[in-house]
mmCIF file of C-alpha atoms in Angstrom:
data_model
loop_
_atom_site.group_PDB
_atom_site.id
_atom_site.type_symbol
_atom_site.label_atom_id
_atom_site.label_comp_id
_atom_site.label_asym_id
_atom_site.label_seq_id
_atom_site.Cartn_x
_atom_site.Cartn_y
_atom_site.Cartn_z
ATOM 1 C CA UNK H 9 -25.759 -3.926 -26.301
ATOM 2 C CA UNK H 10 -25.997 -3.091 -22.613
ATOM 3 C CA UNK H 11 -24.774 -5.231 -19.733
ATOM 4 C CA UNK H 12 -24.577 -5.496 -15.975
ATOM 5 C CA UNK H 13 -21.184 -7.086 -15.299
ATOM 6 C CA UNK H 14 -20.539 -8.695 -11.924
ATOM 7 C CA UNK H 15 -16.854 -8.454 -11.021
ATOM 8 C CA UNK H 16 -15.277 -10.834 -8.502
ATOM 9 C CA UNK H 17 -11.830 -12.256 -7.731
ATOM 10 C CA UNK H 18 -12.273 -15.722 -9.179
ATOM 11 C CA UNK H 19 -11.538 -19.176 -7.893
ATOM 12 C CA UNK H 20 -9.926 -22.478 -8.746
ATOM 13 C CA UNK H 21 -11.747 -25.534 -10.034
ATOM 14 C CA UNK H 22 -8.528 -27.409 -10.818
ATOM 15 C CA UNK H 23 -4.759 -27.180 -10.290
ATOM 16 C CA UNK H 24 -4.067 -25.151 -13.429
ATOM 17 C CA UNK H 25 -6.746 -22.620 -12.582
ATOM 18 C CA UNK H 26 -5.280 -22.266 -9.097
ATOM 19 C CA UNK H 27 -1.837 -21.623 -10.579
ATOM 20 C CA UNK H 28 -3.342 -18.940 -12.826
ATOM 21 C CA UNK H 29 -5.219 -17.414 -9.883
ATOM 22 C CA UNK H 30 -2.105 -17.170 -7.705
ATOM 23 C CA UNK H 31 0.009 -15.739 -10.526
ATOM 24 C CA UNK H 32 -2.479 -13.044 -11.446
ATOM 25 C CA UNK H 33 -3.274 -12.150 -7.830
ATOM 26 C CA UNK H 34 0.328 -11.656 -6.784
ATOM 27 C CA UNK H 35 1.013 -9.709 -9.991
ATOM 28 C CA UNK H 36 -1.699 -7.216 -9.026
ATOM 29 C CA UNK H 37 -0.168 -3.972 -7.745
ATOM 30 C CA UNK H 38 -3.036 -3.725 -5.245
ATOM 31 C CA UNK H 39 -1.869 -6.957 -3.627
ATOM 32 C CA UNK H 40 1.906 -6.478 -3.889
ATOM 33 C CA UNK H 41 2.887 -2.860 -4.533
ATOM 34 C CA UNK H 42 6.590 -3.524 -5.113
ATOM 35 C CA UNK H 43 7.799 -3.805 -8.744
ATOM 36 C CA UNK H 44 9.328 -7.084 -7.582
ATOM 37 C CA UNK H 45 5.828 -8.577 -7.925
ATOM 38 C CA UNK H 46 6.636 -9.369 -11.549
ATOM 39 C CA UNK H 47 9.418 -11.636 -10.293
ATOM 40 C CA UNK H 48 7.597 -12.890 -7.197
ATOM 41 C CA UNK H 49 4.288 -13.751 -8.887
ATOM 42 C CA UNK H 50 5.544 -16.655 -11.037
ATOM 43 C CA UNK H 51 7.747 -17.946 -8.186
ATOM 44 C CA UNK H 52 4.856 -17.968 -5.703
ATOM 45 C CA UNK H 53 2.432 -19.469 -8.213
ATOM 46 C CA UNK H 54 4.793 -22.243 -9.305
ATOM 47 C CA UNK H 55 5.939 -23.199 -5.814
ATOM 48 C CA UNK H 56 2.605 -23.006 -3.985
ATOM 49 C CA UNK H 57 -0.166 -24.152 -6.284
ATOM 50 C CA UNK H 58 0.240 -27.926 -5.829
ATOM 51 C CA UNK H 59 0.348 -27.641 -2.030
ATOM 52 C CA UNK H 60 -2.589 -25.221 -1.921
ATOM 53 C CA UNK H 61 -4.622 -27.404 -4.277
ATOM 54 C CA UNK H 62 -4.486 -30.257 -1.759
ATOM 55 C CA UNK H 63 -6.525 -28.026 0.540
ATOM 56 C CA UNK H 64 -8.919 -27.058 -2.262
ATOM 57 C CA UNK H 65 -9.551 -30.749 -2.900
ATOM 58 C CA UNK H 66 -11.224 -30.952 0.524
ATOM 59 C CA UNK H 67 -14.078 -28.829 -0.874
ATOM 60 C CA UNK H 68 -13.954 -30.174 -4.428
ATOM 61 C CA UNK H 69 -12.594 -26.917 -5.806
ATOM 62 C CA UNK H 70 -14.187 -23.489 -5.727
ATOM 63 C CA UNK H 71 -17.971 -23.245 -6.233
ATOM 64 C CA UNK H 72 -17.818 -19.530 -7.033
ATOM 65 C CA UNK H 73 -18.465 -20.040 -10.770
ATOM 66 C CA UNK H 74 -21.488 -22.247 -10.329
ATOM 67 C CA UNK H 75 -23.058 -19.959 -7.741
ATOM 68 C CA UNK H 76 -22.283 -16.825 -9.754
ATOM 69 C CA UNK H 77 -23.876 -18.288 -12.882
ATOM 70 C CA UNK H 78 -27.004 -19.114 -10.888
ATOM 71 C CA UNK H 79 -27.065 -15.552 -9.560
ATOM 72 C CA UNK H 80 -26.661 -14.135 -13.065
ATOM 73 C CA UNK H 81 -29.599 -16.228 -14.303
ATOM 74 C CA UNK H 82 -31.814 -14.996 -11.474
ATOM 75 C CA UNK H 83 -30.826 -11.356 -11.992
ATOM 76 C CA UNK H 84 -31.621 -11.636 -15.689
ATOM 77 C CA UNK H 85 -35.328 -12.029 -14.862
ATOM 78 C CA UNK H 86 -35.419 -8.494 -13.456
ATOM 79 C CA UNK H 87 -33.609 -6.453 -16.118
ATOM 80 C CA UNK H 88 -33.439 -5.821 -19.861
ATOM 81 C CA UNK H 89 -29.664 -5.480 -19.609
ATOM 82 C CA UNK H 90 -27.656 -8.590 -20.335
ATOM 83 C CA UNK H 91 -26.271 -9.879 -17.029
ATOM 84 C CA UNK H 92 -22.883 -11.543 -17.062
ATOM 85 C CA UNK H 93 -19.804 -11.898 -14.885
ATOM 86 C CA UNK H 94 -16.022 -11.651 -15.000
ATOM 87 C CA UNK H 95 -13.235 -12.548 -12.613
ATOM 88 C CA UNK H 96 -10.123 -10.567 -11.744
ATOM 89 C CA UNK H 97 -7.641 -13.430 -11.513
ATOM 90 C CA UNK H 98 -9.170 -16.265 -13.540
ATOM 91 C CA UNK H 99 -11.224 -16.458 -16.726
ATOM 92 C CA UNK H 100 -13.517 -14.964 -17.911
ATOM 93 C CA UNK H 101 -11.557 -11.694 -17.916
ATOM 94 C CA UNK H 102 -13.164 -8.279 -18.338
ATOM 95 C CA UNK H 103 -10.938 -7.307 -21.273
ATOM 96 C CA UNK H 104 -12.161 -10.314 -23.245
ATOM 97 C CA UNK H 105 -15.889 -9.562 -23.050
ATOM 98 C CA UNK H 106 -16.393 -5.860 -22.425
ATOM 99 C CA UNK H 107 -15.948 -4.636 -25.994
ATOM 100 C CA UNK H 108 -19.069 -6.339 -27.332
ATOM 101 C CA UNK H 109 -21.137 -3.841 -25.321
ATOM 102 C CA UNK H 110 -21.688 -0.119 -25.825
ATOM 103 C CA UNK H 111 -22.873 0.449 -22.263
ATOM 104 C CA UNK H 112 -21.982 -1.370 -19.065
ATOM 105 C CA UNK H 113 -22.802 -1.232 -15.380
ATOM 106 C CA UNK H 114 -19.817 -2.597 -13.469
ATOM 107 C CA UNK H 115 -20.854 -4.210 -10.198
ATOM 108 C CA UNK H 116 -17.839 -5.054 -8.004
ATOM 109 C CA UNK H 117 -19.022 -7.853 -5.711
ATOM 110 C CA UNK H 118 -17.605 -6.239 -2.597
ATOM 111 C CA UNK H 119 -19.886 -4.546 -0.043
ATOM 112 C CA UNK H 120 -16.964 -2.492 1.346
ATOM 113 C CA UNK H 121 -14.277 -0.396 -0.303
ATOM 114 C CA UNK H 122 -10.673 -1.563 -0.296
ATOM 115 C CA UNK H 123 -7.642 -0.904 -2.463
ATOM 116 C CA UNK H 124 -7.274 -4.686 -2.739
ATOM 117 C CA UNK H 125 -10.783 -5.427 -4.020
ATOM 118 C CA UNK H 126 -12.965 -2.553 -5.206
ATOM 119 C CA UNK H 127 -10.081 -0.418 -6.455
ATOM 120 C CA UNK H 128 -8.514 -3.425 -8.166
ATOM 121 C CA UNK H 129 -11.794 -3.920 -10.064
ATOM 122 C CA UNK H 130 -11.619 -0.261 -11.181
ATOM 123 C CA UNK H 131 -8.024 -0.846 -12.324
ATOM 124 C CA UNK H 132 -9.300 -3.758 -14.392
ATOM 125 C CA UNK H 133 -11.882 -1.495 -16.037
ATOM 126 C CA UNK H 134 -9.302 1.189 -16.827
ATOM 127 C CA UNK H 135 -6.950 -1.368 -18.387
ATOM 128 C CA UNK H 136 -9.717 -2.583 -20.698
ATOM 129 C CA UNK H 137 -9.760 0.791 -22.542
ATOM 130 C CA UNK H 138 -13.530 0.557 -22.893
ATOM 131 C CA UNK H 139 -14.927 3.517 -24.872
ATOM 132 C CA UNK H 140 -18.630 3.045 -24.171
ATOM 133 C CA UNK H 141 -20.846 4.398 -21.408
ATOM 134 C CA UNK H 142 -19.915 3.208 -17.918
ATOM 135 C CA UNK H 143 -21.708 3.250 -14.585
ATOM 136 C CA UNK H 144 -20.090 1.785 -11.478
ATOM 137 C CA UNK H 145 -21.910 0.466 -8.426
ATOM 138 C CA UNK H 146 -20.380 1.862 -5.257
ATOM 139 C CA UNK H 147 -19.861 -0.138 -2.029
ATOM 140 C CA UNK H 148 -23.299 -0.954 -0.691
ATOM 141 C CA UNK H 149 -22.853 -2.073 2.935
ATOM 142 C CA UNK H 150 -25.153 0.695 4.202
ATOM 143 C CA UNK H 151 -28.120 -0.464 2.115
ATOM 144 C CA UNK H 152 -30.991 -1.448 4.414
ATOM 145 C CA UNK H 153 -32.307 -4.077 1.992
ATOM 146 C CA UNK H 154 -28.911 -5.757 1.873
ATOM 147 C CA UNK H 155 -28.571 -5.795 5.652
ATOM 148 C CA UNK H 156 -32.040 -7.262 6.100
ATOM 149 C CA UNK H 157 -30.985 -10.146 3.846
ATOM 150 C CA UNK H 158 -27.879 -10.737 5.976
ATOM 151 C CA UNK H 159 -29.895 -10.744 9.198
ATOM 152 C CA UNK H 160 -32.524 -13.083 7.728
ATOM 153 C CA UNK H 161 -29.801 -15.497 6.618
ATOM 154 C CA UNK H 162 -28.299 -15.553 10.107
ATOM 155 C CA UNK H 163 -31.598 -15.976 11.936
ATOM 156 C CA UNK H 164 -32.728 -18.764 9.601
ATOM 157 C CA UNK H 165 -29.856 -20.832 10.983
ATOM 158 C CA UNK H 166 -29.805 -19.612 14.588
ATOM 159 C CA UNK H 167 -33.178 -19.948 16.314
ATOM 160 C CA UNK H 168 -31.860 -19.104 19.794
ATOM 161 C CA UNK H 169 -29.460 -16.174 19.151
ATOM 162 C CA UNK H 170 -28.995 -15.221 22.811
ATOM 163 C CA UNK H 171 -27.247 -18.560 23.303
ATOM 164 C CA UNK H 172 -24.649 -17.737 20.627
ATOM 165 C CA UNK H 173 -21.720 -15.359 20.295
ATOM 166 C CA UNK H 174 -21.854 -13.819 16.829
ATOM 167 C CA UNK H 175 -18.532 -13.135 15.122
ATOM 168 C CA UNK H 176 -18.500 -11.057 11.965
ATOM 169 C CA UNK H 177 -15.414 -12.388 10.196
ATOM 170 C CA UNK H 178 -13.955 -9.982 7.646
ATOM 171 C CA UNK H 179 -11.145 -10.728 5.224
ATOM 172 C CA UNK H 180 -7.942 -9.226 6.587
ATOM 173 C CA UNK H 181 -5.672 -6.734 4.837
ATOM 174 C CA UNK H 182 -2.252 -5.394 5.885
ATOM 175 C CA UNK H 183 -2.546 -2.618 8.475
ATOM 176 C CA UNK H 184 -0.226 -0.416 6.411
ATOM 177 C CA UNK H 185 -2.942 -0.088 3.745
ATOM 178 C CA UNK H 186 -5.242 1.593 6.274
ATOM 179 C CA UNK H 187 -2.408 3.978 7.113
ATOM 180 C CA UNK H 188 -2.200 4.798 3.391
ATOM 181 C CA UNK H 189 -5.869 5.766 3.266
ATOM 182 C CA UNK H 190 -7.750 2.531 2.563
ATOM 183 C CA UNK H 191 -11.314 2.964 3.905
ATOM 184 C CA UNK H 192 -11.879 -0.756 4.400
ATOM 185 C CA UNK H 193 -11.554 -0.838 8.203
ATOM 186 C CA UNK H 194 -13.884 2.133 8.692
ATOM 187 C CA UNK H 195 -16.438 0.520 6.355
ATOM 188 C CA UNK H 196 -16.276 -2.777 8.240
ATOM 189 C CA UNK H 197 -16.672 -1.058 11.609
ATOM 190 C CA UNK H 198 -19.626 0.990 10.376
ATOM 191 C CA UNK H 199 -21.250 -2.096 8.864
ATOM 192 C CA UNK H 200 -21.085 -3.950 12.168
ATOM 193 C CA UNK H 201 -22.537 -0.936 13.953
ATOM 194 C CA UNK H 202 -25.515 -1.074 11.583
ATOM 195 C CA UNK H 203 -26.013 -4.833 11.867
ATOM 196 C CA UNK H 204 -25.661 -4.735 15.652
ATOM 197 C CA UNK H 205 -28.838 -2.668 15.846
ATOM 198 C CA UNK H 206 -30.717 -5.355 13.922
ATOM 199 C CA UNK H 207 -29.840 -8.498 15.908
ATOM 200 C CA UNK H 208 -29.523 -9.581 19.546
ATOM 201 C CA UNK H 209 -26.903 -12.196 20.388
ATOM 202 C CA UNK H 210 -25.045 -13.106 23.563
ATOM 203 C CA UNK H 211 -22.215 -10.991 22.172
ATOM 204 C CA UNK H 212 -21.357 -9.401 18.814
ATOM 205 C CA UNK H 213 -17.719 -9.382 17.731
ATOM 206 C CA UNK H 214 -15.428 -8.425 14.864
ATOM 207 C CA UNK H 215 -12.474 -10.542 13.746
ATOM 208 C CA UNK H 216 -10.260 -10.833 10.666
ATOM 209 C CA UNK H 217 -9.261 -13.946 8.734
ATOM 210 C CA UNK H 218 -7.009 -14.845 5.778
ATOM 211 C CA UNK H 219 -3.615 -13.251 6.231
ATOM 212 C CA UNK H 220 -0.214 -14.116 4.799
ATOM 213 C CA UNK H 221 3.304 -12.711 4.987
ATOM 214 C CA UNK H 222 5.169 -11.221 7.939
ATOM 215 C CA UNK H 223 3.592 -7.746 8.177
ATOM 216 C CA UNK H 224 0.918 -6.869 10.727
ATOM 217 C CA UNK H 225 -2.631 -7.241 9.458
ATOM 218 C CA UNK H 226 -5.879 -5.902 10.834
ATOM 219 C CA UNK H 227 -6.720 -7.256 14.272
ATOM 220 C CA UNK H 228 -8.191 -9.013 16.150
ATOM 221 C CA UNK H 229 -7.305 -12.207 14.315
ATOM 222 C CA UNK H 230 -10.119 -14.735 14.201
ATOM 223 C CA UNK H 231 -8.193 -17.488 16.005
ATOM 224 C CA UNK H 232 -7.545 -15.104 18.928
ATOM 225 C CA UNK H 233 -11.202 -14.105 19.119
ATOM 226 C CA UNK H 234 -12.302 -17.743 19.157
ATOM 227 C CA UNK H 235 -10.157 -18.358 22.242
ATOM 228 C CA UNK H 236 -12.534 -16.137 24.248
ATOM 229 C CA UNK H 237 -15.409 -18.595 23.823
ATOM 230 C CA UNK H 238 -14.301 -21.912 25.254
ATOM 231 C CA UNK H 239 -17.347 -24.011 26.234
ATOM 232 C CA UNK H 240 -19.639 -21.524 24.489
ATOM 233 C CA UNK H 241 -21.532 -21.398 21.181
ATOM 234 C CA UNK H 242 -20.210 -19.399 18.239
ATOM 235 C CA UNK H 243 -21.741 -18.421 14.903
ATOM 236 C CA UNK H 244 -19.590 -16.912 12.154
ATOM 237 C CA UNK H 245 -20.875 -14.586 9.453
ATOM 238 C CA UNK H 246 -18.401 -13.933 6.558
ATOM 239 C CA UNK H 247 -18.893 -10.176 6.296
ATOM 240 C CA UNK H 248 -16.637 -9.420 3.315
ATOM 241 C CA UNK H 249 -18.061 -11.910 0.847
ATOM 242 C CA UNK H 250 -21.136 -12.036 -1.359
ATOM 243 C CA UNK H 251 -20.504 -15.552 -2.663
ATOM 244 C CA UNK H 252 -19.056 -18.549 -0.863
ATOM 245 C CA UNK H 253 -15.485 -19.381 -1.876
ATOM 246 C CA UNK H 254 -12.377 -21.031 -0.464
ATOM 247 C CA UNK H 255 -12.217 -18.518 2.402
ATOM 248 C CA UNK H 256 -15.685 -19.588 3.562
ATOM 249 C CA UNK H 257 -16.022 -23.213 2.399
ATOM 250 C CA UNK H 258 -12.471 -24.207 3.325
ATOM 251 C CA UNK H 259 -11.012 -21.690 5.746
ATOM 252 C CA UNK H 260 -14.053 -20.910 7.908
ATOM 253 C CA UNK H 261 -16.004 -24.140 7.576
ATOM 254 C CA UNK H 262 -13.089 -26.580 7.895
ATOM 255 C CA UNK H 263 -9.845 -25.013 9.125
ATOM 256 C CA UNK H 264 -11.290 -22.646 11.741
ATOM 257 C CA UNK H 265 -13.797 -25.320 12.763
ATOM 258 C CA UNK H 266 -10.833 -27.503 13.699
ATOM 259 C CA UNK H 267 -9.323 -24.623 15.681
ATOM 260 C CA UNK H 268 -12.661 -24.109 17.461
ATOM 261 C CA UNK H 269 -12.737 -27.792 18.360
ATOM 262 C CA UNK H 270 -9.205 -27.614 19.809
ATOM 263 C CA UNK H 271 -10.174 -24.545 21.859
ATOM 264 C CA UNK H 272 -13.192 -26.367 23.257
ATOM 265 C CA UNK H 273 -15.955 -24.317 21.686
ATOM 266 C CA UNK H 274 -19.281 -26.069 22.153
ATOM 267 C CA UNK H 275 -21.163 -25.328 18.931
ATOM 268 C CA UNK H 276 -19.524 -23.710 15.899
ATOM 269 C CA UNK H 277 -21.644 -22.627 12.933
ATOM 270 C CA UNK H 278 -20.815 -20.748 9.730
ATOM 271 C CA UNK H 279 -23.553 -18.856 7.889
ATOM 272 C CA UNK H 280 -23.639 -19.006 4.108
ATOM 273 C CA UNK H 281 -23.049 -15.871 2.030
ATOM 274 C CA UNK H 282 -26.025 -14.342 0.180
ATOM 275 C CA UNK H 283 -24.906 -16.352 -2.883
ATOM 276 C CA UNK H 284 -27.697 -16.756 -5.475
ATOM 277 C CA UNK H 285 -30.642 -16.008 -3.207
ATOM 278 C CA UNK H 286 -33.616 -14.551 -5.105
ATOM 279 C CA UNK H 287 -33.697 -11.525 -2.807
ATOM 280 C CA UNK H 288 -30.044 -10.716 -3.421
ATOM 281 C CA UNK H 289 -30.594 -11.017 -7.178
ATOM 282 C CA UNK H 290 -33.372 -8.396 -7.022
ATOM 283 C CA UNK H 291 -31.286 -6.186 -4.760
ATOM 284 C CA UNK H 292 -28.248 -6.237 -7.064
ATOM 285 C CA UNK H 293 -30.376 -5.330 -10.073
ATOM 286 C CA UNK H 294 -31.848 -2.420 -8.138
ATOM 287 C CA UNK H 295 -28.508 -0.935 -7.090
ATOM 288 C CA UNK H 296 -27.171 -1.511 -10.614
ATOM 289 C CA UNK H 297 -30.071 0.508 -12.043
ATOM 290 C CA UNK H 298 -29.634 3.232 -9.437
ATOM 291 C CA UNK H 299 -25.917 3.592 -10.316
ATOM 292 C CA UNK H 300 -26.970 4.986 -13.711
ATOM 293 C CA UNK H 301 -28.587 7.971 -11.976
ATOM 294 C CA UNK H 302 -26.719 8.317 -8.685
ATOM 295 C CA UNK H 303 -28.190 10.475 -5.940
ATOM 296 C CA UNK H 304 -26.376 13.741 -5.457
#
């Protein structure tokens, strides 16, 4: 059997799933490099999950599973490979499904490379000890078809772009990871350069969201960028994500909306991720097929 396997982080539909997510995420060496993660992971998970779940309840839990299943069903129409999905930090896990196949195409659902996302997905593959044939889809932020889909999604929602300041909001990572060779920041910057040639807004900006801990993360932080646009209109595009999740449905659409209101921003809009759009389904099948015979 052959399969295209979408690989994402996961999400929480209930308290127990959130506890599992937090435990597995903080146990990942790509998230916390110190061996102390094996001690910290259960402490963080057990002490934080109930408090964090109260925020998740505002959005009714993560919709990432439902959207991903819809995407899988749409992709299946365009390929003879079985299309399925796994999550890094919540079930279904790669190790539990991969061995029923003799050939797989692993498709990490991250347009940009990072130790914390793409490389973590590769770690997951290595740990599975899969002996069959493997192809891996590389980061795809430069793909013209993908970027056209992003631009179409933005312009469907914003009919008068020159009246809006566009902020590409990328998920933050600690700055020290860039100093260790993570290509994430350079990929994000290049992606915005590409997209900036395809749209015209009042201004086009980069900001980073979702940080924790005391170390310095990539800047500018989104809340600081928003402060520049008092009495103006802002539209946010979540650049790092393929599927809406707590960082978009909760953080961007609710928490940062409240910050924007306090700042005095006039209109604040958040664009949906590509999600299960028919065009993105076709695109993902195409790049999955091309990964089997990569260009030299």
